[in-house]
C-alpha cells in the first residue's frame, strides 16, 4: 500500500522536500528548490530511479515551487504532509495536526524565531492551498526538548522575563537528537539508554537523552547558543554585546549578523565554514584552519562533559550530522579530549565510518556510535504517529 508522507522544510528562499514511503526499503523522491524569488530559482533532486535532475524555475515563489515539486512526485499521492517547524515555544510538546488555531499559535511564536517561523508558515499556507484535502502535521525542532527540567531550561534572569516574555532555553535539532538516540536504543538493545548525542552539521548542538527524553541540550532561546558552528559563534560572554555597542558603536543588527554569519569555523579560520576544506587546509599547514578545528573540537568535548551532569549514568556517545558522520578526525579529537569518560576508540573502524555508514566505533568500554541522522524520516514517523493518535481520539 502506498502510504507516503510528503515532508516539507521551508526556508525564506528554499524548500527541501522528501516523499517518504512507509517501507524503509522503498526509494525516496527528494530534492531542493532554492534561490526562490530570484531569476535563477531552480529545483534540484532525484527521481524514483535515483537519477538527478535540475529544473529552472525562473522567479518562482514558494507556491510555484511547490507546484513544480508536485509534478516531480511522479503521480504518487501522499497520505499527509509533515512540516518542519523550527520553533514551537512552550505550547508544542509533540507534533500537532494543523488547523487555524495551530497556525495562529505558530505565528505567535515567530518573535522567538523571526528568521525561521515566518518562512515555515509561508510553506504551510501554500501547501494547505495546494492540498486542501490532505491532513497536515507540524513537527517542531523544539518539541523533543520540552522534557528539560527547569534547572536546565531557565536562565538566571529576572523571573518576569520568563513569565511575561517566554525567555528560556528551548533547544533545537530535536528531530535529529530524537532519531539518533532512539536508533541507538534499538541497535544496542538498551531500553531507554543514557546517551550524549552530538549533531555536527552547519548548525551544531549536543543533547543529553535518558529513557528517550531530552534532559539538556546546548542550544538555547535561539540556535546561536552553545557549540562553535559553521558561521555561528556559539557561546560568547553575554557582556560582549554591550562592549561592542559601546566601544565600537556596533548596532544590534550588525552584532546579530556577525555572530550568526561571519563567526564560527569561518570567523576563526578566516578561510571557510566547510570542515572538508578546513581539514585539507590544516594538512597544508594553515594555522587558522588548525585553530578553528581545535576550538571546534574542544568546545564539543566541553559541552558533552557539561551535559553528562544531566544523566544518571552514561551508556555512550553518538555522532551525527555532516561532520559527525564523516569526519573521523573530529570524532577522534573529541574523544581524546574526554580521557576521564572511559572511552576507547577503535581507530580503524572510526576511519572507515564515512558517507552514511552506521555503526559502533568503540573498542570496548562505553559505546561510541556513528548514526547518520534522518530528520525527514523522523518527521514522517511523527506525522504518522500524530495521525494515528487523532484517529484514536475520534474513535473514543
Ligand atoms: P546542514 O546542517 O546544513 O544540514 P550538514 O549536516 O550537511 O549540514 O553538514 C555540513 C558539514 O559537514 C560541512 O562542514 C561539511 O564540510 C561537513 N562534511 C561533509 N562531508 C565531510 C567529510 N567527508 N569530512 C569532513 N566534513 C564533512
GROMACS .gro file of C-alpha atoms and ligand atoms in nm:
model
  423
    1UNK     CA    1   0.000   0.000   0.000
    2UNK     CA    2   0.127   0.349  -0.080
    3UNK     CA    3   0.133   0.540   0.247
    4UNK     CA    4   0.396   0.803   0.171
    5UNK     CA    5   0.430   1.123   0.372
    6UNK     CA    6   0.548   1.438   0.195
    7UNK     CA    7   0.798   1.614   0.422
    8UNK     CA    8   0.844   1.985   0.364
    9UNK     CA    9   1.115   2.205   0.515
   10UNK     CA   10   1.054   2.560   0.404
   11UNK     CA   11   1.317   2.834   0.442
   12UNK     CA   12   1.296   3.200   0.339
   13UNK     CA   13   1.425   3.128  -0.014
   14UNK     CA   14   1.427   2.747  -0.028
   15UNK     CA   15   1.207   2.440   0.010
   16UNK     CA   16   1.354   2.098   0.089
   17UNK     CA   17   1.117   1.809   0.022
   18UNK     CA   18   1.112   1.431   0.054
   19UNK     CA   19   0.837   1.184  -0.023
   20UNK     CA   20   0.896   0.923   0.247
   21UNK     CA   21   0.734   0.581   0.185
   22UNK     CA   22   0.608   0.372   0.478
   23UNK     CA   23   0.852   0.090   0.393
   24UNK     CA   24   1.214   0.192   0.464
   25UNK     CA   25   1.350  -0.008   0.167
   26UNK     CA   26   1.140   0.184  -0.090
   27UNK     CA   27   1.317   0.475  -0.267
   28UNK     CA   28   1.253   0.833  -0.160
   29UNK     CA   29   1.185   1.113  -0.404
   30UNK     CA   30   1.371   1.411  -0.264
   31UNK     CA   31   1.505   1.748  -0.365
   32UNK     CA   32   1.555   2.114  -0.300
   33UNK     CA   33   1.400   2.424  -0.457
   34UNK     CA   34   1.643   2.710  -0.399
   35UNK     CA   35   1.700   3.081  -0.469
   36UNK     CA   36   1.322   3.130  -0.468
   37UNK     CA   37   1.212   3.480  -0.560
   38UNK     CA   38   1.519   3.532  -0.780
   39UNK     CA   39   1.566   3.488  -1.155
   40UNK     CA   40   1.780   3.176  -1.100
   41UNK     CA   41   1.530   2.993  -0.884
   42UNK     CA   42   1.568   2.620  -0.951
   43UNK     CA   43   1.462   2.277  -0.840
   44UNK     CA   44   1.721   2.001  -0.794
   45UNK     CA   45   1.651   1.646  -0.687
   46UNK     CA   46   1.647   1.275  -0.760
   47UNK     CA   47   1.369   1.073  -0.925
   48UNK     CA   48   1.249   0.725  -0.829
   49UNK     CA   49   1.534   0.564  -1.027
   50UNK     CA   50   1.787   0.770  -0.832
   51UNK     CA   51   1.855   0.987  -1.139
   52UNK     CA   52   1.942   1.350  -1.056
   53UNK     CA   53   1.758   1.639  -1.224
   54UNK     CA   54   1.774   2.020  -1.227
   55UNK     CA   55   1.481   2.235  -1.342
   56UNK     CA   56   1.491   2.614  -1.387
   57UNK     CA   57   1.203   2.784  -1.202
   58UNK     CA   58   1.278   3.146  -1.313
   59UNK     CA   59   1.146   3.386  -1.046
   60UNK     CA   60   0.924   3.124  -0.877
   61UNK     CA   61   0.780   3.192  -0.531
   62UNK     CA   62   0.702   2.924  -0.269
   63UNK     CA   63   0.363   2.835  -0.423
   64UNK     CA   64   0.503   2.790  -0.773
   65UNK     CA   65   0.797   2.589  -0.640
   66UNK     CA   66   0.555   2.360  -0.453
   67UNK     CA   67   0.356   2.311  -0.776
   68UNK     CA   68   0.680   2.210  -0.951
   69UNK     CA   69   0.758   1.972  -0.664
   70UNK     CA   70   0.411   1.815  -0.705
   71UNK     CA   71   0.490   1.736  -1.068
   72UNK     CA   72   0.808   1.563  -0.954
   73UNK     CA   73   0.617   1.319  -0.733
   74UNK     CA   74   0.558   1.102  -1.040
   75UNK     CA   75   0.186   1.071  -0.974
   76UNK     CA   76   0.230   0.941  -0.617
   77UNK     CA   77  -0.015   1.095  -0.374
   78UNK     CA   78   0.100   1.133  -0.017
   79UNK     CA   79  -0.140   1.046   0.269
   80UNK     CA   80  -0.028   1.355   0.461
   81UNK     CA   81   0.219   1.641   0.466
   82UNK     CA   82   0.469   1.676   0.753
   83UNK     CA   83   0.615   2.024   0.801
   84UNK     CA   84   0.936   2.100   0.983
   85UNK     CA   85   0.862   2.400   1.204
   86UNK     CA   86   1.162   2.544   1.386
   87UNK     CA   87   1.004   2.695   1.697
   88UNK     CA   88   0.706   2.558   1.885
   89UNK     CA   89   0.761   2.761   2.203
   90UNK     CA   90   0.627   2.603   2.523
   91UNK     CA   91   0.291   2.512   2.371
   92UNK     CA   92   0.405   2.225   2.148
   93UNK     CA   93   0.549   1.924   2.326
   94UNK     CA   94   0.481   1.695   2.029
   95UNK     CA   95   0.374   1.709   1.664
   96UNK     CA   96   0.043   1.889   1.602
   97UNK     CA   97  -0.232   1.840   1.344
   98UNK     CA   98  -0.253   2.172   1.164
   99UNK     CA   99  -0.567   2.382   1.189
  100UNK     CA  100  -0.622   2.760   1.212
  101UNK     CA  101  -0.561   2.757   1.586
  102UNK     CA  102  -0.222   2.582   1.546
  103UNK     CA  103  -0.123   2.825   1.267
  104UNK     CA  104  -0.207   3.116   1.497
  105UNK     CA  105   0.000   2.966   1.778
  106UNK     CA  106   0.298   2.923   1.542
  107UNK     CA  107   0.253   3.286   1.432
  108UNK     CA  108   0.261   3.396   1.796
  109UNK     CA  109   0.590   3.208   1.842
  110UNK     CA  110   0.750   3.387   1.544
  111UNK     CA  111   0.902   3.654   1.770
  112UNK     CA  112   1.127   3.377   1.909
  113UNK     CA  113   1.241   3.262   1.562
  114UNK     CA  114   1.199   3.561   1.330
  115UNK     CA  115   1.425   3.410   1.061
  116UNK     CA  116   1.258   3.069   1.054
  117UNK     CA  117   0.893   3.053   1.163
  118UNK     CA  118   0.758   3.309   0.909
  119UNK     CA  119   0.921   3.111   0.624
  120UNK     CA  120   0.788   2.784   0.767
  121UNK     CA  121   0.440   2.942   0.780
  122UNK     CA  122   0.462   3.056   0.419
  123UNK     CA  123   0.528   2.698   0.310
  124UNK     CA  124   0.248   2.577   0.530
  125UNK     CA  125  -0.004   2.822   0.380
  126UNK     CA  126   0.097   2.734   0.022
  127UNK     CA  127   0.077   2.359   0.093
  128UNK     CA  128  -0.267   2.394   0.254
  129UNK     CA  129  -0.388   2.578  -0.058
  130UNK     CA  130  -0.245   2.314  -0.291
  131UNK     CA  131  -0.356   2.007  -0.088
  132UNK     CA  132  -0.673   2.122   0.089
  133UNK     CA  133  -0.790   1.764   0.138
  134UNK     CA  134  -0.469   1.626   0.294
  135UNK     CA  135  -0.401   1.627   0.667
  136UNK     CA  136  -0.100   1.843   0.753
  137UNK     CA  137   0.115   1.798   1.061
  138UNK     CA  138   0.363   2.039   1.218
  139UNK     CA  139   0.676   1.874   1.362
  140UNK     CA  140   0.875   2.110   1.582
  141UNK     CA  141   1.254   2.128   1.627
  142UNK     CA  142   1.195   2.235   1.984
  143UNK     CA  143   0.932   1.976   2.091
  144UNK     CA  144   1.177   1.696   2.189
  145UNK     CA  145   1.342   1.932   2.439
  146UNK     CA  146   1.021   2.024   2.617
  147UNK     CA  147   1.112   1.749   2.868
  148UNK     CA  148   1.402   1.961   3.000
  149UNK     CA  149   1.365   2.031   3.373
  150UNK     CA  150   1.357   2.397   3.486
  151UNK     CA  151   1.714   2.378   3.617
  152UNK     CA  152   1.824   2.317   3.256
  153UNK     CA  153   1.589   2.550   3.071
  154UNK     CA  154   1.585   2.859   3.293
  155UNK     CA  155   1.834   3.143   3.251
  156UNK     CA  156   1.941   3.314   3.572
  157UNK     CA  157   1.748   3.628   3.477
  158UNK     CA  158   1.459   3.810   3.647
  159UNK     CA  159   1.155   3.582   3.664
  160UNK     CA  160   0.935   3.832   3.475
  161UNK     CA  161   1.139   3.781   3.159
  162UNK     CA  162   1.040   3.414   3.164
  163UNK     CA  163   0.682   3.468   3.283
  164UNK     CA  164   0.588   3.759   3.056
  165UNK     CA  165   0.818   3.710   2.757
  166UNK     CA  166   0.885   3.332   2.742
  167UNK     CA  167   1.262   3.389   2.767
  168UNK     CA  168   1.412   3.049   2.846
  169UNK     CA  169   1.621   2.781   2.678
  170UNK     CA  170   1.426   2.580   2.416
  171UNK     CA  171   1.688   2.380   2.222
  172UNK     CA  172   1.674   2.283   1.853
  173UNK     CA  173   1.766   1.990   1.622
  174UNK     CA  174   1.508   1.794   1.827
  175UNK     CA  175   1.410   1.559   1.542
  176UNK     CA  176   1.776   1.465   1.489
  177UNK     CA  177   1.859   1.405   1.857
  178UNK     CA  178   1.534   1.207   1.894
  179UNK     CA  179   1.606   0.995   1.586
  180UNK     CA  180   1.969   0.903   1.665
  181UNK     CA  181   1.906   0.831   2.035
  182UNK     CA  182   1.608   0.605   1.953
  183UNK     CA  183   1.813   0.434   1.686
  184UNK     CA  184   2.097   0.377   1.936
  185UNK     CA  185   1.843   0.233   2.184
  186UNK     CA  186   1.727  -0.010   1.915
  187UNK     CA  187   2.074  -0.101   1.785
  188UNK     CA  188   2.226  -0.151   2.131
  189UNK     CA  189   1.915  -0.326   2.267
  190UNK     CA  190   1.925  -0.094   2.565
  191UNK     CA  191   1.578   0.000   2.683
  192UNK     CA  192   1.599   0.378   2.721
  193UNK     CA  193   1.975   0.426   2.725
  194UNK     CA  194   2.161   0.725   2.868
  195UNK     CA  195   2.321   0.895   2.568
  196UNK     CA  196   2.514   1.206   2.483
  197UNK     CA  197   2.442   1.300   2.122
  198UNK     CA  198   2.644   1.541   1.907
  199UNK     CA  199   2.471   1.674   1.594
  200UNK     CA  200   2.756   1.836   1.399
  201UNK     CA  201   2.650   1.990   1.067
  202UNK     CA  202   2.647   2.355   0.962
  203UNK     CA  203   2.446   2.405   1.280
  204UNK     CA  204   2.579   2.207   1.578
  205UNK     CA  205   2.429   2.101   1.909
  206UNK     CA  206   2.470   1.841   2.181
  207UNK     CA  207   2.198   1.671   2.384
  208UNK     CA  208   2.169   1.450   2.693
  209UNK     CA  209   1.900   1.184   2.641
  210UNK     CA  210   1.777   0.938   2.901
  211UNK     CA  211   1.491   0.693   2.852
  212UNK     CA  212   1.403   0.862   2.524
  213UNK     CA  213   1.371   1.207   2.683
  214UNK     CA  214   1.591   1.511   2.633
  215UNK     CA  215   1.727   1.628   2.971
  216UNK     CA  216   1.954   1.907   2.849
  217UNK     CA  217   2.087   2.047   2.524
  218UNK     CA  218   2.340   2.307   2.414
  219UNK     CA  219   2.118   2.545   2.212
  220UNK     CA  220   1.900   2.792   2.398
  221UNK     CA  221   1.642   3.061   2.326
  222UNK     CA  222   1.785   3.072   1.972
  223UNK     CA  223   2.008   2.833   1.774
  224UNK     CA  224   2.305   3.063   1.841
  225UNK     CA  225   2.383   2.932   2.190
  226UNK     CA  226   2.632   2.654   2.257
  227UNK     CA  227   2.886   2.500   2.023
  228UNK     CA  228   3.102   2.664   1.758
  229UNK     CA  229   2.919   2.617   1.425
  230UNK     CA  230   2.990   2.677   1.055
  231UNK     CA  231   2.931   3.053   1.069
  232UNK     CA  232   2.776   3.095   1.418
  233UNK     CA  233   2.984   3.187   1.721
  234UNK     CA  234   2.807   2.970   1.979
  235UNK     CA  235   2.862   3.084   2.341
  236UNK     CA  236   3.030   3.419   2.399
  237UNK     CA  237   3.043   3.636   2.708
  238UNK     CA  238   2.694   3.792   2.739
  239UNK     CA  239   2.877   4.119   2.819
  240UNK     CA  240   3.028   4.120   2.469
  241UNK     CA  241   2.717   4.270   2.307
  242UNK     CA  242   2.725   4.579   2.528
  243UNK     CA  243   3.103   4.605   2.484
  244UNK     CA  244   3.080   4.601   2.101
  245UNK     CA  245   2.798   4.851   2.112
  246UNK     CA  246   2.974   5.094   2.349
  247UNK     CA  247   3.331   5.058   2.228
  248UNK     CA  248   3.284   5.002   1.853
  249UNK     CA  249   2.942   5.163   1.807
  250UNK     CA  250   2.802   4.843   1.653
  251UNK     CA  251   2.424   4.825   1.603
  252UNK     CA  252   2.224   4.523   1.724
  253UNK     CA  253   2.165   4.421   1.362
  254UNK     CA  254   2.537   4.422   1.296
  255UNK     CA  255   2.611   4.219   1.609
  256UNK     CA  256   2.343   3.968   1.507
  257UNK     CA  257   2.482   3.945   1.155
  258UNK     CA  258   2.845   3.899   1.269
  259UNK     CA  259   2.762   3.637   1.536
  260UNK     CA  260   2.534   3.439   1.300
  261UNK     CA  261   2.703   3.470   0.962
  262UNK     CA  262   3.070   3.570   0.997
  263UNK     CA  263   3.180   3.375   1.305
  264UNK     CA  264   3.228   3.007   1.397
  265UNK     CA  265   3.464   2.799   1.182
  266UNK     CA  266   3.458   3.070   0.915
  267UNK     CA  267   3.546   3.352   1.156
  268UNK     CA  268   3.818   3.157   1.338
  269UNK     CA  269   3.988   3.024   1.026
  270UNK     CA  270   3.941   3.333   0.811
  271UNK     CA  271   3.901   3.075   0.536
  272UNK     CA  272   3.580   2.875   0.517
  273UNK     CA  273   3.291   2.725   0.715
  274UNK     CA  274   3.334   2.390   0.539
  275UNK     CA  275   3.503   2.121   0.751
  276UNK     CA  276   3.630   1.930   0.446
  277UNK     CA  277   3.816   2.239   0.326
  278UNK     CA  278   3.946   2.311   0.676
  279UNK     CA  279   4.086   1.959   0.713
  280UNK     CA  280   4.257   1.992   0.374
  281UNK     CA  281   4.396   2.336   0.467
  282UNK     CA  282   4.521   2.208   0.804
  283UNK     CA  283   4.714   1.931   0.632
  284UNK     CA  284   4.883   2.205   0.426
  285UNK     CA  285   4.985   2.386   0.747
  286UNK     CA  286   4.721   2.665   0.751
  287UNK     CA  287   4.732   2.798   1.114
  288UNK     CA  288   4.378   2.943   1.102
  289UNK     CA  289   4.237   2.606   0.998
  290UNK     CA  290   4.420   2.431   1.284
  291UNK     CA  291   4.291   2.684   1.536
  292UNK     CA  292   3.932   2.659   1.406
  293UNK     CA  293   3.930   2.278   1.429
  294UNK     CA  294   4.090   2.284   1.776
  295UNK     CA  295   3.839   2.532   1.917
  296UNK     CA  296   3.552   2.344   1.747
  297UNK     CA  297   3.652   2.007   1.899
  298UNK     CA  298   3.739   2.145   2.242
  299UNK     CA  299   3.401   2.316   2.269
  300UNK     CA  300   3.219   1.995   2.171
  301UNK     CA  301   3.409   1.795   2.435
  302UNK     CA  302   3.346   2.065   2.698
  303UNK     CA  303   2.975   2.068   2.615
  304UNK     CA  304   2.948   1.687   2.633
  305UNK     CA  305   3.126   1.686   2.969
  306UNK     CA  306   2.888   1.954   3.098
  307UNK     CA  307   2.578   1.773   2.969
  308UNK     CA  308   2.689   1.449   3.135
  309UNK     CA  309   2.573   1.616   3.461
  310UNK     CA  310   2.214   1.580   3.335
  311UNK     CA  311   2.235   1.199   3.312
  312UNK     CA  312   2.212   0.942   3.593
  313UNK     CA  313   2.472   0.726   3.411
  314UNK     CA  314   2.639   0.726   3.071
  315UNK     CA  315   2.592   0.444   2.819
  316UNK     CA  316   2.764   0.611   2.528
  317UNK     CA  317   2.820   0.890   2.278
  318UNK     CA  318   2.654   0.929   1.937
  319UNK     CA  319   2.794   1.135   1.648
  320UNK     CA  320   2.571   1.258   1.364
  321UNK     CA  321   2.531   1.543   1.109
  322UNK     CA  322   2.760   1.606   0.809
  323UNK     CA  323   3.074   1.644   1.026
  324UNK     CA  324   2.976   1.386   1.290
  325UNK     CA  325   2.902   1.125   1.021
  326UNK     CA  326   3.209   1.191   0.804
  327UNK     CA  327   3.499   1.339   0.994
  328UNK     CA  328   3.699   1.061   1.163
  329UNK     CA  329   3.945   1.328   1.272
  330UNK     CA  330   3.689   1.540   1.458
  331UNK     CA  331   3.548   1.229   1.631
  332UNK     CA  332   3.895   1.117   1.737
  333UNK     CA  333   3.990   1.460   1.869
  334UNK     CA  334   3.666   1.498   2.068
  335UNK     CA  335   3.703   1.152   2.222
  336UNK     CA  336   4.069   1.226   2.301
  337UNK     CA  337   3.960   1.533   2.497
  338UNK     CA  338   3.741   1.322   2.729
  339UNK     CA  339   4.001   1.087   2.887
  340UNK     CA  340   3.809   1.053   3.217
  341UNK     CA  341   3.495   0.921   3.037
  342UNK     CA  342   3.642   0.572   2.991
  343UNK     CA  343   3.608   0.579   2.611
  344UNK     CA  344   3.813   0.352   2.387
  345UNK     CA  345   3.810   0.434   2.019
  346UNK     CA  346   3.867   0.169   1.752
  347UNK     CA  347   4.075   0.386   1.517
  348UNK     CA  348   4.049   0.153   1.220
  349UNK     CA  349   3.670   0.129   1.232
  350UNK     CA  350   3.649   0.503   1.303
  351UNK     CA  351   3.845   0.587   0.988
  352UNK     CA  352   3.611   0.367   0.780
  353UNK     CA  353   3.293   0.525   0.913
  354UNK     CA  354   3.205   0.777   0.640
  355UNK     CA  355   2.937   0.858   0.382
  356UNK     CA  356   2.625   0.739   0.552
  357UNK     CA  357   2.766   0.431   0.725
  358UNK     CA  358   2.617   0.339   1.059
  359UNK     CA  359   2.793   0.151   1.336
  360UNK     CA  360   2.993   0.129   1.657
  361UNK     CA  361   3.342   0.276   1.664
  362UNK     CA  362   3.449   0.176   2.016
  363UNK     CA  363   3.689  -0.096   2.120
  364UNK     CA  364   3.502  -0.183   2.439
  365UNK     CA  365   3.410   0.033   2.736
  366UNK     CA  366   3.132   0.284   2.683
  367UNK     CA  367   2.959   0.268   2.345
  368UNK     CA  368   3.059   0.507   2.067
  369UNK     CA  369   2.822   0.529   1.771
  370UNK     CA  370   2.813   0.697   1.431
  371UNK     CA  371   2.447   0.717   1.328
  372UNK     CA  372   2.350   0.906   1.010
  373UNK     CA  373   2.064   1.131   1.102
  374UNK     CA  374   1.731   1.107   0.921
  375UNK     CA  375   1.530   1.418   1.000
  376UNK     CA  376   1.293   1.361   0.707
  377UNK     CA  377   1.229   1.002   0.817
  378UNK     CA  378   1.169   1.115   1.175
  379UNK     CA  379   0.928   1.390   1.062
  380UNK     CA  380   0.738   1.131   0.852
  381UNK     CA  381   0.727   0.892   1.151
  382UNK     CA  382   0.598   1.163   1.387
  383UNK     CA  383   0.342   1.270   1.124
  384UNK     CA  384   0.210   0.911   1.101
  385UNK     CA  385   0.203   0.879   1.481
  386UNK     CA  386   0.009   1.205   1.516
  387UNK     CA  387  -0.247   1.092   1.256
  388UNK     CA  388  -0.292   0.755   1.430
  389UNK     CA  389  -0.336   0.935   1.762
  390UNK     CA  390  -0.602   1.166   1.618
  391UNK     CA  391  -0.788   0.865   1.468
  392UNK     CA  392  -0.786   0.705   1.816
  393UNK     CA  393  -0.916   1.030   1.968
  394UNK     CA  394  -1.200   1.036   1.710
  395UNK     CA  395  -1.286   0.668   1.775
  396UNK     CA  396  -1.318   0.708   2.152
  397LIG     P1  397   2.339   2.111   0.743
  397LIG     O1  398   2.350   2.142   0.889
  397LIG     O2  399   2.333   2.233   0.657
  397LIG     O3  400   2.236   2.004   0.711
  397LIG     P2  401   2.536   1.901   0.703
  397LIG     O4  402   2.480   1.816   0.812
  397LIG     O5  403   2.530   1.850   0.563
  397LIG     O6  404   2.481   2.050   0.705
  397LIG     O7  405   2.691   1.927   0.739
  397LIG     C1  406   2.772   2.010   0.663
  397LIG     C2  407   2.914   1.998   0.717
  397LIG     O8  408   2.959   1.861   0.704
  397LIG     C3  409   3.014   2.083   0.641
  397LIG     O9  410   3.102   2.148   0.732
  397LIG     C4  411   3.091   1.980   0.561
  397LIG    O10  412   3.222   2.021   0.533
  397LIG     C5  413   3.090   1.863   0.656
  397LIG     N1  414   3.129   1.738   0.586
  397LIG     C6  415   3.061   1.674   0.490
  397LIG     N2  416   3.135   1.569   0.444
  397LIG     C7  417   3.253   1.570   0.512
  397LIG     C8  418   3.371   1.488   0.513
  397LIG     N3  419   3.383   1.386   0.432
  397LIG     N4  420   3.469   1.519   0.601
  397LIG     C9  421   3.458   1.625   0.683
  397LIG     N5  422   3.350   1.705   0.689
  397LIG    C10  423   3.248   1.679   0.605
   0.00000   0.00000   0.00000
